[in-house]
């Protein structure tokens, strides 16, 4: 594995140009002051209630509220890098939305033999109920979170790669917004010295996007955020975004369907709902269509959706495009639907359902990252170089028993960024999740959520696995 790309240092002590002003400032800060600022940030986050639920291990069944650690040292991206990334993100998400529409309509990409038919029809995320259903603007994933990493090249430069696409209910944008507010509160002098592109307008862009995909003929759409409730791990975010957009936060029990229209119960009587930003999975949306034991959704919701009387963001069935077994085909989707070469590259991926790929993976388990195709949150995966012999042996059994359930990728050494840890300032591995909004147009705020693996040497940045977050600065020209 090559040495990691260092976001701040080109080589040795040489600081990259876009970090130089910050580096000079950081060198002048006493460590005691930085620790005091970190403690202040933690106190404020805890007071505001910026926590997420960790459901505990499978054996204990216990859950707990946890604060996502916030790191004081920002991740800085120069303007020209962001411009290229922004174009690549818009291209990728546009192609993915075309793919979802095609899968639920003419299936041209299957007829062309580019994506194997059985990969769709036998996929747990495929929703046959969506076949032939038209949605506004043919957009299914209005809010996408695309995970991007940077790895070192042989010449010492770094290249960005898409690690995965999150098109169902991507989370984390509230931390992006709160991290920026915290940095501006703690270090106002830094923002006087840097031209940092703003992110605070994200809720406005989100509301604009949601309103732009309302059912036809609705001029003043009513938008709501649908949450599974306060025990959901991302409940803070659901409440935060509803409040920031100035719309109602509702649970399934607050909604009902009459004559294929959706209404919410209010103190002034029923009010029609036109757009639902739903933060629960397909399976729980409507007990008359999906899981009959679900109490989180609303009976009749799918019928209203199919009738075109309500928009769901994101649409039902978007999971077919962010399944890890479909991920390897995204570059081909870009070429098939847009006639363009992909701007952002995938990580090379082995599909374990392919006998040759499986043989290679089994022979090289200690060097690869193996993931469940439906896995999330850093669970159900093997990081070969960091695994014990027993863990590798156990995973070998899982692979042999159910190869189609796994993909494998080379172990990329994610780029590092200086991070303020107990021992001082040290490099830690990071990724980036920009949030892409697709409505009347494709929009995004500059940057996204930078996640950081706080454990030394760890490549797993997920908050559920002990990761933290950083503010992400895109410097304006």
Short mmCIF file of N, CA and C in Angstrom, two decimals, residues 8-16 20 23:
data_model
loop_
_atom_site.label_atom_id
_atom_site.label_comp_id
_atom_site.label_asym_id
_atom_site.label_seq_id
_atom_site.Cartn_x
_atom_site.Cartn_y
_atom_site.Cartn_z
N UNK A 8 -2.31 18.52 3.65
CA UNK A 8 -1.70 19.80 4.06
C UNK A 8 -0.25 19.93 3.62
N UNK A 9 0.49 18.81 3.64
CA UNK A 9 1.93 18.89 3.37
C UNK A 9 2.27 18.19 2.05
N UNK A 10 3.01 18.90 1.19
CA UNK A 10 3.41 18.32 -0.10
C UNK A 10 4.51 17.29 0.10
N UNK A 11 5.52 17.64 0.85
CA UNK A 11 6.60 16.70 1.18
C UNK A 11 7.34 17.26 2.39
N UNK A 12 7.57 16.40 3.35
CA UNK A 12 8.27 16.86 4.54
C UNK A 12 7.52 18.00 5.21
N UNK A 13 8.21 19.11 5.36
CA UNK A 13 7.61 20.27 6.03
C UNK A 13 6.99 21.26 5.05
N UNK A 14 7.08 20.99 3.74
CA UNK A 14 6.51 21.90 2.74
C UNK A 14 4.98 21.89 2.83
N UNK A 15 4.41 23.06 3.06
CA UNK A 15 2.95 23.17 3.21
C UNK A 15 2.33 23.55 1.86
N UNK A 16 1.28 22.87 1.49
CA UNK A 16 0.60 23.17 0.23
C UNK A 16 0.07 24.61 0.26
N UNK A 20 -1.30 27.47 3.50
CA UNK A 20 -0.19 28.24 4.11
C UNK A 20 -0.67 29.27 5.13
N UNK A 23 -1.71 27.41 8.18
CA UNK A 23 -0.56 26.82 8.86
C UNK A 23 0.16 27.86 9.72
#
